[in-house]
Short mmCIF file of C-alpha atoms and ligand atoms in Angstrom, two decimals:
data_model
loop_
_atom_site.label_atom_id
_atom_site.label_comp_id
_atom_site.label_asym_id
_atom_site.label_seq_id
_atom_site.Cartn_x
_atom_site.Cartn_y
_atom_site.Cartn_z
CA MET A 1 225.18 119.29 192.41
CA LEU A 2 220.76 118.33 192.95
CA GLU A 3 219.33 120.96 190.51
CA THR A 4 216.73 122.79 191.36
CA ALA A 5 213.51 122.02 189.96
CA THR A 6 211.22 125.13 188.61
CA VAL A 7 207.57 124.38 190.04
CA PRO A 8 205.72 126.90 187.82
CA ILE A 9 203.25 128.54 190.12
CA THR A 10 199.73 128.18 189.19
CA ARG A 11 197.31 130.03 190.45
CA ASP A 12 193.86 127.72 191.95
CA PRO A 13 190.83 128.85 189.02
CA MET A 14 188.85 128.77 191.92
CA LEU A 15 189.67 131.63 194.49
CA PRO A 16 189.64 135.15 193.87
CA GLN A 17 192.46 137.84 193.96
CA PRO A 18 191.54 141.01 195.57
CA TYR A 19 191.44 143.62 192.48
CA VAL A 20 190.67 147.46 193.52
CA VAL A 21 188.39 149.92 190.89
CA ARG A 22 190.55 152.74 190.07
CA HIS A 23 188.03 154.18 187.47
CA VAL A 24 184.52 154.47 186.40
CA THR A 25 182.75 155.66 183.31
CA LYS A 26 179.18 155.96 182.70
CA GLU A 27 179.15 154.72 178.41
CA THR A 28 175.45 155.43 179.33
CA PRO A 29 172.08 155.08 181.58
CA ASP A 30 172.01 150.82 182.58
CA THR A 31 176.01 150.76 181.89
CA PHE A 32 178.91 151.76 182.86
CA SER A 33 182.46 150.53 182.43
CA LEU A 34 185.11 149.94 185.53
CA SER A 35 189.19 150.09 185.20
CA LEU A 36 190.45 147.82 187.96
CA GLU A 37 193.93 146.56 188.59
CA PRO A 38 195.20 144.16 191.11
CA GLU A 39 195.38 145.41 194.50
CA ASP A 40 199.59 143.04 194.73
CA GLU A 41 202.79 143.73 192.51
CA VAL A 42 201.20 141.08 190.89
CA ASN A 43 202.16 140.69 187.11
CA GLY A 44 197.83 141.79 185.76
CA MET A 45 196.10 139.13 184.03
CA ALA A 46 197.50 138.53 180.07
CA PHE A 47 193.53 137.62 178.24
CA LYS A 48 193.27 136.94 174.70
CA PRO A 49 190.40 138.88 173.07
CA GLY A 50 187.97 137.94 173.45
CA GLN A 51 187.29 136.31 176.66
CA PHE A 52 185.77 136.49 180.15
CA SER A 53 186.00 137.10 183.99
CA MET A 54 183.69 135.34 187.03
CA LEU A 55 183.52 138.88 188.96
CA TRP A 56 182.73 138.61 192.84
CA VAL A 57 181.19 141.42 193.83
CA PHE A 58 181.64 140.65 197.83
CA GLY A 59 178.19 140.04 199.77
CA VAL A 60 176.40 139.74 196.87
CA GLY A 61 177.53 137.24 194.78
CA GLU A 62 179.95 135.93 190.79
CA LEU A 63 179.15 136.69 187.39
CA PRO A 64 180.83 136.28 184.68
CA ILE A 65 181.43 139.42 182.04
CA SER A 66 184.07 139.46 179.38
CA ILE A 67 186.95 141.85 179.08
CA SER A 68 186.38 145.21 177.31
CA GLY A 69 189.50 146.95 177.43
CA ASP A 70 193.17 146.36 175.11
CA PRO A 71 195.22 142.86 175.72
CA ALA A 72 198.51 145.26 175.20
CA SER A 73 197.18 146.90 179.00
CA PRO A 74 196.55 143.28 181.17
CA ARG A 75 197.24 145.60 184.09
CA ARG A 76 195.20 147.85 183.89
CA LEU A 77 191.26 145.10 183.19
CA VAL A 78 188.06 147.32 181.73
CA TYR A 79 184.71 145.72 182.17
CA THR A 80 181.49 147.42 180.66
CA VAL A 81 178.80 146.11 182.45
CA ARG A 82 174.71 147.06 182.36
CA SER A 83 173.09 146.76 184.61
CA VAL A 84 169.94 144.20 184.77
CA GLY A 85 169.98 142.12 188.37
CA ASN A 86 171.31 142.12 191.43
CA ALA A 87 174.37 141.15 191.03
CA THR A 88 176.01 143.41 187.39
CA HIS A 89 174.25 146.66 190.33
CA ALA A 90 176.37 145.51 192.54
CA PHE A 91 179.52 145.05 190.61
CA VAL A 92 178.16 149.01 188.23
CA SER A 93 177.80 150.87 192.10
CA ARG A 94 181.03 150.10 192.88
CA LYS A 95 182.82 153.06 193.29
CA VAL A 96 187.06 154.11 193.27
CA GLY A 97 188.65 152.52 195.85
CA ASP A 98 186.95 149.55 196.49
CA THR A 99 187.87 145.93 196.03
CA VAL A 100 186.24 143.21 194.12
CA GLY A 101 187.41 139.86 193.13
CA VAL A 102 188.63 138.18 190.09
CA ARG A 103 188.97 135.30 188.63
CA GLY A 104 190.28 133.97 185.04
CA PRO A 105 191.08 134.92 181.98
CA PHE A 106 189.14 131.52 180.94
CA GLY A 107 187.47 130.85 176.86
CA THR A 108 188.00 130.67 174.06
CA GLY A 109 188.97 133.48 172.56
CA TRP A 110 188.20 135.31 169.12
CA PRO A 111 190.14 134.09 165.86
CA MET A 112 193.21 136.30 165.38
CA GLU A 113 195.71 134.36 164.67
CA SER A 114 193.66 132.84 161.86
CA ALA A 115 192.51 136.46 161.22
CA ARG A 116 195.75 138.11 160.50
CA GLY A 117 196.16 139.42 157.00
CA ARG A 118 192.75 138.90 155.77
CA ASP A 119 189.64 141.53 156.31
CA ILE A 120 187.51 141.87 159.38
CA VAL A 121 183.99 141.61 160.43
CA VAL A 122 182.49 142.54 164.17
CA VAL A 123 179.25 142.64 163.79
CA ALA A 124 177.61 143.90 167.09
CA GLY A 125 174.88 144.32 168.76
CA GLY A 126 173.67 146.05 172.54
CA ILE A 127 176.44 145.48 175.41
CA GLY A 128 178.26 142.31 172.39
CA LEU A 129 179.42 145.03 171.65
CA ALA A 130 182.33 145.35 174.82
CA PRO A 131 183.67 141.80 174.05
CA LEU A 132 185.06 142.37 170.96
CA ARG A 133 186.12 146.03 171.64
CA PRO A 134 189.52 144.06 172.42
CA VAL A 135 188.79 142.93 169.02
CA ILE A 136 189.58 146.13 167.64
CA SER A 137 192.61 147.15 170.11
CA GLU A 138 194.11 144.58 168.68
CA VAL A 139 193.80 145.15 164.80
CA LEU A 140 194.69 149.01 165.43
CA ASN A 141 197.79 147.94 167.80
CA HIS A 142 198.73 145.70 165.34
CA ARG A 143 197.50 147.40 162.17
CA GLN A 144 199.66 145.92 158.53
CA ASP A 145 198.79 142.12 160.82
CA TYR A 146 195.35 143.08 158.95
CA GLY A 147 193.48 142.87 156.37
CA ARG A 148 190.42 146.26 156.20
CA LEU A 149 188.07 145.94 159.18
CA VAL A 150 184.10 146.44 158.95
CA LEU A 151 182.30 147.43 162.36
CA LEU A 152 178.62 146.89 162.24
CA TYR A 153 177.01 147.90 164.68
CA GLY A 154 173.78 147.82 166.07
CA ALA A 155 171.93 149.69 169.28
CA ARG A 156 168.31 149.26 170.75
CA SER A 157 167.81 153.65 170.90
CA PRO A 158 170.82 156.78 170.13
CA ARG A 159 170.76 156.20 174.56
CA ASP A 160 172.08 152.76 174.41
CA VAL A 161 174.58 153.41 172.29
CA LEU A 162 178.75 152.51 174.06
CA TYR A 163 181.34 154.40 173.21
CA ARG A 164 180.35 157.11 171.46
CA LYS A 165 184.07 158.52 171.12
CA GLU A 166 185.65 155.62 170.72
CA LEU A 167 182.99 154.63 167.47
CA ALA A 168 184.39 157.99 166.04
CA ALA A 169 187.47 157.95 166.65
CA TRP A 170 187.95 154.27 164.98
CA ALA A 171 185.76 155.70 162.09
CA ARG A 172 188.62 157.96 161.26
CA GLN A 173 191.07 155.05 160.87
CA ALA A 174 191.99 153.64 157.71
CA GLU A 175 191.09 151.19 155.99
CA THR A 176 188.58 151.04 158.27
CA GLN A 177 183.82 151.36 157.85
CA VAL A 178 182.17 151.95 161.14
CA LEU A 179 178.18 152.12 161.07
CA THR A 180 175.59 152.23 163.57
CA THR A 181 172.15 152.28 163.77
CA VAL A 182 169.85 151.85 166.71
CA ASP A 183 166.12 149.98 166.62
CA TYR A 184 164.42 153.90 167.48
CA GLY A 185 165.48 156.98 166.60
CA GLY A 186 163.46 159.83 167.76
CA LEU A 187 163.09 163.15 166.98
CA SER A 188 167.65 164.06 167.27
CA TRP A 189 168.97 161.41 165.87
CA HIS A 190 170.06 161.60 161.87
CA GLY A 191 170.83 158.94 161.77
CA ARG A 192 170.46 155.10 160.73
CA VAL A 193 166.98 153.38 162.38
CA GLY A 194 166.76 149.51 161.87
CA VAL A 195 168.00 146.28 162.89
CA VAL A 196 172.13 145.90 162.72
CA THR A 197 171.45 143.45 158.97
CA THR A 198 170.30 146.43 157.77
CA LEU A 199 173.64 147.50 156.98
CA PHE A 200 174.63 144.49 155.41
CA LYS A 201 174.14 147.13 152.38
CA PHE A 202 176.02 149.99 152.93
CA ALA A 203 179.08 147.81 153.85
CA ARG A 204 181.85 147.61 151.58
CA LEU A 205 182.26 143.64 152.40
CA GLN A 206 185.33 140.99 150.57
CA PRO A 207 184.16 138.34 151.79
CA ALA A 208 186.24 135.44 150.08
CA ARG A 209 189.16 137.06 151.90
CA SER A 210 187.16 138.39 155.05
CA ILE A 211 186.42 136.45 158.66
CA ALA A 212 183.47 137.23 160.68
CA MET A 213 183.02 137.63 164.56
CA ALA A 214 179.78 138.58 165.94
CA CYS A 215 178.03 139.43 169.49
CA GLY A 216 175.07 140.24 170.61
CA PRO A 217 171.12 138.87 172.01
CA GLU A 218 171.35 135.36 170.54
CA ILE A 219 168.22 136.41 168.33
CA MET A 220 170.11 139.06 166.47
CA MET A 221 172.95 136.35 165.45
CA ARG A 222 170.69 133.83 164.39
CA PHE A 223 169.97 136.73 161.68
CA VAL A 224 173.52 137.99 161.54
CA THR A 225 175.49 134.35 160.83
CA ARG A 226 172.18 133.88 158.05
CA GLU A 227 172.72 137.02 156.64
CA LEU A 228 176.79 136.35 156.38
CA GLU A 229 176.40 133.41 154.61
CA THR A 230 174.31 135.20 152.11
CA GLN A 231 176.67 137.99 151.91
CA GLY A 232 179.26 134.66 150.60
CA LEU A 233 181.50 134.29 153.90
CA LYS A 234 181.85 130.79 154.59
CA ARG A 235 180.66 129.31 157.70
CA GLU A 236 183.51 128.06 159.24
CA ASP A 237 185.05 132.09 159.14
CA ILE A 238 181.99 133.05 160.85
CA TYR A 239 182.93 132.42 165.18
CA VAL A 240 180.13 134.23 167.39
CA SER A 241 180.44 134.47 170.37
CA MET A 242 177.32 132.65 173.66
CA GLU A 243 176.52 133.02 176.61
CA ARG A 244 175.00 131.16 179.03
CA ASN A 245 175.11 131.04 183.56
CA MET A 246 178.10 130.26 184.74
CA LYS A 247 179.06 129.31 187.89
CA CYS A 248 182.89 127.42 188.39
CA ALA A 249 183.77 129.42 184.70
CA ILE A 250 186.21 125.42 184.73
CA GLY A 251 183.91 123.23 183.68
CA PHE A 252 183.27 121.29 186.29
CA CYS A 253 179.05 122.17 187.42
CA GLY A 254 177.14 121.26 184.89
CA HIS A 255 175.95 125.25 184.46
CA CYS A 256 176.66 126.38 181.63
CA GLN A 257 175.54 123.38 179.24
CA TYR A 258 174.88 124.00 176.08
CA GLY A 259 174.46 121.16 174.10
CA PRO A 260 177.32 118.80 173.78
CA HIS A 261 179.89 121.62 175.46
CA PHE A 262 180.50 123.47 178.39
CA ILE A 263 180.52 127.46 177.10
CA CYS A 264 182.71 128.10 180.50
CA LYS A 265 185.41 126.26 178.83
CA ASP A 266 184.40 125.29 174.95
CA GLY A 267 183.61 128.61 174.68
CA PRO A 268 182.21 131.48 174.99
CA VAL A 269 183.74 131.85 171.25
CA PHE A 270 182.75 129.29 169.01
CA ARG A 271 183.56 128.51 164.89
CA TYR A 272 179.68 128.64 163.38
CA ASP A 273 179.63 125.40 161.60
CA ARG A 274 179.86 123.53 165.18
CA ILE A 275 177.44 125.26 166.69
CA GLN A 276 174.72 126.04 163.37
CA PRO A 277 172.66 123.55 165.05
CA LEU A 278 172.02 124.32 168.27
CA LEU A 279 172.99 128.71 167.82
CA GLU A 280 168.80 126.94 165.06
CA LYS A 281 167.77 125.70 168.10
CA TYR A 282 165.12 128.90 170.33
CA GLU A 283 165.19 128.24 174.41
CA LEU A 284 167.53 126.21 174.29
C1 FAD B 1 180.59 134.63 179.00
C2 FAD B 1 180.17 135.61 179.54
C3 FAD B 1 179.88 136.80 179.71
C4 FAD B 1 179.64 138.14 179.64
N1 FAD B 1 179.85 139.75 178.91
C5 FAD B 1 178.36 140.81 179.23
C6 FAD B 1 179.86 141.68 179.54
O1 FAD B 1 180.58 141.99 179.33
N2 FAD B 1 179.15 142.35 179.70
C7 FAD B 1 177.19 142.86 180.90
O2 FAD B 1 177.39 143.64 181.06
N3 FAD B 1 177.07 141.41 180.12
C8 FAD B 1 177.97 140.69 179.93
N4 FAD B 1 177.56 139.35 179.97
C9 FAD B 1 175.65 138.37 180.99
C10 FAD B 1 175.72 138.88 182.96
O3 FAD B 1 176.93 137.92 182.95
C11 FAD B 1 174.35 138.76 182.98
O4 FAD B 1 174.05 139.91 182.31
C12 FAD B 1 174.64 138.66 184.69
O5 FAD B 1 175.35 137.54 184.71
C13 FAD B 1 173.27 138.27 185.24
O6 FAD B 1 173.83 138.54 186.71
P1 FAD B 1 172.88 138.59 187.75
O7 FAD B 1 172.51 139.13 188.97
O8 FAD B 1 172.92 141.35 187.73
O9 FAD B 1 170.95 139.31 187.19
P2 FAD B 1 170.28 138.19 187.02
O10 FAD B 1 168.54 138.73 188.53
O11 FAD B 1 170.11 137.05 187.18
O12 FAD B 1 169.18 137.93 185.45
C14 FAD B 1 168.55 139.77 185.49
C15 FAD B 1 168.50 139.13 183.37
O13 FAD B 1 169.60 138.64 183.08
C16 FAD B 1 169.01 137.69 182.27
N5 FAD B 1 170.63 136.70 182.56
C17 FAD B 1 170.91 137.28 183.57
N6 FAD B 1 172.43 135.88 183.14
C18 FAD B 1 172.69 136.44 182.02
C19 FAD B 1 173.16 135.90 181.15
N7 FAD B 1 174.42 135.32 180.86
N8 FAD B 1 172.65 136.00 180.33
C20 FAD B 1 171.95 136.37 179.69
N9 FAD B 1 171.11 136.34 180.59
C21 FAD B 1 171.20 136.43 181.88
C22 FAD B 1 168.32 136.89 183.13
O14 FAD B 1 167.22 135.09 182.54
C23 FAD B 1 167.15 138.55 183.47
O15 FAD B 1 166.56 138.39 182.50
C24 FAD B 1 178.29 137.80 180.16
C25 FAD B 1 177.45 136.29 180.32
C26 FAD B 1 179.07 135.42 179.58
C27 FAD B 1 178.76 134.07 180.26
S1 FES B 2 180.55 127.30 184.47
FE1 FES B 2 181.05 125.58 185.77
S2 FES B 2 181.32 123.47 182.72
FE2 FES B 2 180.45 125.81 182.95
#
C-alpha cells in the first residue's frame, strides 16, 4: 500500500491575506488601535511578542506595523498605529467592516524564553509601547513563570499617553511597578515630567536578575541602553527593537539593511551587545 506523504501547507509570505476590521479605538488624537480578524475560517496568525506584519491598504500601499494585541488570541490581530504619513493615515482611517491585507508575522520576537524566572524591565517611548504590550500580556497570562515586571513609559505630552486604562490596570497587578512620565505636562497634569530615563531613580530594580526590553525613538534607546548599563544590567541582558523602511520583509530586497543585518529577518528585536556599535552611530 502506498503511503501518502503529508505536504506541509506553507503560505506564500508575499501574498497578503484578507482581514476584516472588527474594532477601532482612538488611543490619542493621532493614534488608533485596529482589531482585525481573518475573512475566511483559517486559524488565525500565531505570533510572538515583538513580531510585526506588513499591512496592505489597498490602493495606497504597504507598511510594517508591530502586532500589539494578546498572543493568546491569534485570531484577533491588533495594531496600534500613529498617523504620520500617507499609508498610516489610510490605515487608521479604515472603518469597521473594511478589508485590509496582512502578511506575516515577520521578524524575531522579544526573548520571552530567556526572560522566564527573571525580572522584566520594559522601557517604552511613545508608540514604542505598542510592540511591548504583547510582552506585558504574556507575562500577566503566565504570571508564575516570570519575576517582577517594571514598566517605564514616556510620552511627549499627557494627550499622547497610550493605553491609559491598561496602564492603570497593570499598575494594580501584584509584583508590577508602572511608572509614566511626559516631556511636557501642562497645568492639568499632576504626574511626572521629564524624559523616560528620569524614571530610573524611582524604579525598584534588581539588575542581576533582570532582563530589559526597550523600544522607542533611536535617540531614546541610546540613552536608555546607557542607563540600563549604569544600573548594572549586562549588555547581553538588554534587548532593543529597531525600525527601518521595509518592502519585502523576508530578507530579499535590502531596504531594511542595518550594517550587516536585515532588520526584517535578523530583527526587529536585537540583543544590545550585537548592535551596540551601530546604535551609537547617528544617521546609519
Ligand atoms: C518593524 C516595524 C514595526 C513598526 N511598528 C509600528 C507600530 O506598531 N505603530 C506605528 O505607528 N508605526 C510602526 N512602525 C512605523 C511605520 O511603519 C511607519 O510610520 C510607516 O511606514 C510610515 O508610513 P507612511 O506612508 O504613513 O509615512 P511616510 O510618508 O512614509 O513617512 C512619514 C514620516 O515618518 C517617517 N518614517 C517612515 N517610515 C518610518 C519608519 N519605519 N521608522 C521611522 N520613521 C519612519 C518618515 O521619515 C517621515 O518623517 C513600524 C516600523 C517598523 C519597521
Ligand atoms: S525589507 Fe526587504 S530585506 Fe528587509
